[in-house]
């Protein structure tokens, strides 16, 4: 009986077991979340572009009082002995201070490389040493080889080396005249320490600078072309004759077009992320200092700002006066320094520093001890920059258009033929998930399911122009690159199907960045060394508490892997946006890396790149993950779509994945405004299925959830595309707070209303939070 | 956990795959109980602006910020010595306290519309009442009580923050005061303390309490509660406190008991504020902003430390406040600025759902929660909310699923009870039939020998294998369970067991343990499957086992123990048989239990532990032939020895590592200098 009761108890308890069937809620509800409040605070923030609404008094004062203008007599007095001229420009050159005046004949104004209007504020300012910097157009930075250190790096101007005496030495006061701030005492220029000789050859001024005081010499070539003033520094002419000093960088015309305080009704343009403006309004106790093309892990430089285009602009008077400078050669080794009016200086200016050799830390033990060093050899790369003056196109759109034309002429941009609405769908096919022992491949979207989804969309008249496949390799996705060619089942058939539908199909790959989880990368063989001869390995925390090491791969190895795979089309992350110098039995700079990447990129027929920099743009058929804002330094006054406008009508640009849009219609309006196209990432399986994989960073991907939105977004953008096409933007005006008008090459206009109210222009009403095409 | 998150967030500089559709300089996280960790989520707030000047007043050392019911902003600036009152809509500025205040560090608008200020320099707190002409009059001062047993002449009185409840009682936070908030009636009468922290009940503190008096504990051991660092009040007038060194916040009821607390939090909060949806906001000294649900669950974590003048990040945050539109305002005294964040559509959706949920309108909250889940399938509160909604609709199976995802044990238990009840009711007939069949078989088995027929294949197999040595050895374990003394004797003297059988037992134990940790119902199992690292588990089982066997043998061999290494190894493995049998049984039983029957599970586990412990003690006694007293001593020394072995191995490993590193450093230096 006891046994029977025991048995009964067990059976009773066992019968209580309810098998829980995993249940997924298949209900689909489109996201109609409460919209964000678009009030004046939001629209007047630096997330949007503001009106060019300058006080007329300021404009009048600028035109009347703050124009650079020197008569011939004054120029002679100041030493501008040389001049060259072309149809558009006249250049006056003063060799002793290395200063220039660039005159625009068409728009009748002049820019100076010196800090003009010193001392006009009615109080003492600067001292002799600072004046030497303000008044010289060539700065040299160097270290003592016996005591290399970032802290002891010294920057001198030519006037510093020459130890000049000013007619009025010491601080500039209000009693000085504009000329006397620059006049030096005759004979005070010490040519024993610095000598500048100029040779004019075919309208090129070749200035040989012999900085005897620091045992260095170089040539700077100044010439005029149809774009403007070209500055060229040949690397083979940079020489060091002693063992005491080592040059580190050169800066030419650091005060070119500098704006004093808020005297100019204009702004500074920084191509940071999508683009940002800093209007000349108030002091800013900060600076920007950033390498072009992002940071350099080879030198442990983690620049915050991302300058994908080596160009910077200063608009003095919107639509009247301004300039921009582009670094046409040597951008990889150039740094932008944007300095603002503050307690330390009265000027807004942009300075370009060309790095001749970096200062790096030589590590001698595991604790990280070491000392700063410099490579023995100077760079063997040249520097070339062009200063272009602007007239009625003196605005960020004008700069973008100019620059686009130049890039097209140089072949740095290649116009893509776009015959349908660019629309990107990414399919996450699977990733590695933890299993009992190790990991296993978890399928999120099979090839059949991809085909089925695409067929469904095509039947609904949604035609994606490009499809990117993530997790096509059984290696997985996140942190597993570069992936081995372990294709999932049916991949080639799927690719053939998509090609037959006229869809560009791209496999995702990354040959530049890897991690310890990758099966193809060997730590000792493939992970690059930085200048400190440490492996370029960064530990990145993961949400499951297991930090993993991310690696930067030797460029040669990246090239070898790419050749090995021999893919004709791909979606490559990292390569366009990550450019590092490295050490491999010798020092290799970013240009060396870029040249290897050039070779890698040329082998692809169809390529999509993730926020690439200029050097990679010519290889790209698609540009993805364009940001919608700058790096968000608090002092930016506006966000402007500078980079998208440079690419407008040339290269289709996609946004980041719209799955993660938390700001609703506003993001889509910004995309339409900036000329960006939609991007979704989807899976057939519910996102929860992959919650234990590293792909859980994509926290919402289920096709069922996004099906309606994919369709409605397609329709929205198709309407705009049908009306506007794929065209170059020729102007962008902010008519009112939150109202933007974009004009295209064929004069079609698009009006964007970011406000919560209807806006009326002429007899056209633009609904709140909408876009309207006006032909 | 918080250290982990700190490391995670500090290391997280734009990984290659980062979702950044919304243009913010930080990542936004939420906590997922499913994964037991933080996960990315939609951006909830975006930084809008950074402001330093209000009309002609520029912030200098802002310390505290608050709003009144009309969204008028009040900022306490210590160095300016005023309360700045700013109307954002009309863009007008006023000041309070000029000539009275010298260093205000706390400001609060009471339920009566009066402005309460704590001034650190004057050592007083003040109450200002608005006049019809938009000026403010001082109506009350709160000072250090004289002739009070709570304050001696030497005791400091340094007001830093202030708040009131819905009865307009005033609570003044005094810097460093371990007793809590000084409580005053509105008329300035001090009447005690409120909200002080208690001393944590750690082992050390408990032992100290037993042996020392209060004065010794305070002076010698410094066992004093941590002083409250900042305070907030919710819409019902309940006080919330945050303390440096303690995670998150506490919400206190009027009786000074903890009503609820955050389920997780940073331990360096600078300020708290309760938002319009009764969600709680905090900002840490590193700039992380956390929004909690009303129940203390973590909704969002975002922002962080600013090293590059980035809008949306902070250098020295001091205070946080939220207006009626859920816009967040944070003061930073390093940059002397105010930063504003606006909620995204996603945050607005979550708040709408929370509002319905808080009102108990679970069913109405269903749709917004579903929309939230579409945006992030791992959003805890959404899963929780859906569980409650389905439970309210009596759709218990759906509720079960969402409770499990949210790892809400109580909810799951309640839903499971309902489901189980339903199953039992529906299968009543089946159970009766089944029992009847069983009864038939047992009767039939007894009289008709049915059991012999049914069990014949088992008997045939048993006949064939019973003579195998390994089978006998394995079966011996069961004999040992019922006859431990004889059993261990058999191991020691009669070779009744071997290395192989012992290894099999141990591996079986490990397998059962793995089944236990993977399959036990989550009501009784805190581990999350995806977080189980098999190699970690191997080490956590194998290492103690090996250490115990080795240490026991070593200790006993020098303490006149009779057992050989083989005896110890084998006997230890056999002692694990209760666990081998019990663990899978408990796993099975756990599938059918709710929290109401947790005692059954706990009792079962207790039986396993006690039995296994008993057999291990018996093992030591019998194998080594000790008396009981020596047995206990032997076991304690064994544990100590095992720890020492571990320590020695670790030290040797470290030293070897240093030697290797030395050689590598020499090579590196030669290479670099060469």
CSV table of N, CA and C in Angstrom, one decimal, chain A residues 86 97 122 126 238 270 358 360 486 514 541 549 607-608 625 646 673 691 720 769:
chain,number,residue,atom,x,y,z
A,86,UNK,N,46.3,85.4,-62.1
A,86,UNK,CA,45.6,84.7,-63.2
A,86,UNK,C,44.3,85.4,-63.4
A,97,UNK,N,57.9,87.1,-43.6
A,97,UNK,CA,56.9,86.6,-42.6
A,97,UNK,C,56.1,85.5,-43.2
A,122,UNK,N,40.1,98.3,-28.3
A,122,UNK,CA,40.3,99.3,-27.3
A,122,UNK,C,41.0,98.9,-26.1
A,126,UNK,N,47.7,90.6,-26.7
A,126,UNK,CA,48.8,89.9,-27.2
A,126,UNK,C,50.1,90.4,-26.6
A,238,UNK,N,62.4,68.8,-48.1
A,238,UNK,CA,62.4,69.0,-46.6
A,238,UNK,C,63.7,68.3,-46.1
A,270,UNK,N,32.7,73.0,-40.6
A,270,UNK,CA,33.5,71.8,-40.2
A,270,UNK,C,32.8,70.6,-40.8
A,358,UNK,N,55.6,61.7,-36.5
A,358,UNK,CA,54.8,61.7,-35.3
A,358,UNK,C,55.6,61.5,-34.1
A,360,UNK,N,55.7,59.4,-30.8
A,360,UNK,CA,55.0,58.2,-30.3
A,360,UNK,C,55.7,57.8,-29.1
A,486,UNK,N,32.1,30.1,-45.6
A,486,UNK,CA,31.3,28.9,-45.3
A,486,UNK,C,29.8,29.3,-45.5
A,514,UNK,N,39.0,43.1,-36.8
A,514,UNK,CA,38.7,41.8,-36.4
A,514,UNK,C,38.6,41.7,-34.9
A,541,UNK,N,34.0,46.0,-24.1
A,541,UNK,CA,33.1,45.3,-23.3
A,541,UNK,C,31.9,44.9,-24.0
A,549,UNK,N,38.7,41.3,-27.2
A,549,UNK,CA,39.7,42.2,-27.8
A,549,UNK,C,39.4,42.4,-29.3
A,607,UNK,N,30.4,47.9,-54.7
A,607,UNK,CA,30.9,48.0,-53.3
A,607,UNK,C,30.0,49.0,-52.5
A,608,UNK,N,29.6,48.6,-51.3
A,608,UNK,CA,29.0,49.5,-50.4
A,608,UNK,C,29.9,49.7,-49.2
A,625,UNK,N,25.1,54.4,-43.7
A,625,UNK,CA,25.3,54.9,-42.4
A,625,UNK,C,25.7,56.3,-42.3
A,646,UNK,N,27.8,67.2,-51.0
A,646,UNK,CA,29.0,66.9,-51.8
A,646,UNK,C,28.7,65.7,-52.7
A,673,UNK,N,15.4,65.7,-46.5
A,673,UNK,CA,16.1,67.0,-46.6
A,673,UNK,C,17.5,66.8,-47.0
A,691,UNK,N,18.6,36.6,-29.0
A,691,UNK,CA,18.9,37.5,-27.8
A,691,UNK,C,20.2,37.1,-27.1
A,720,UNK,N,8.8,61.2,-53.5
A,720,UNK,CA,9.8,62.3,-53.6
A,720,UNK,C,10.8,62.0,-54.7
A,769,UNK,N,5.1,68.7,-40.3
A,769,UNK,CA,6.0,67.5,-40.4
A,769,UNK,C,5.8,66.8,-41.8
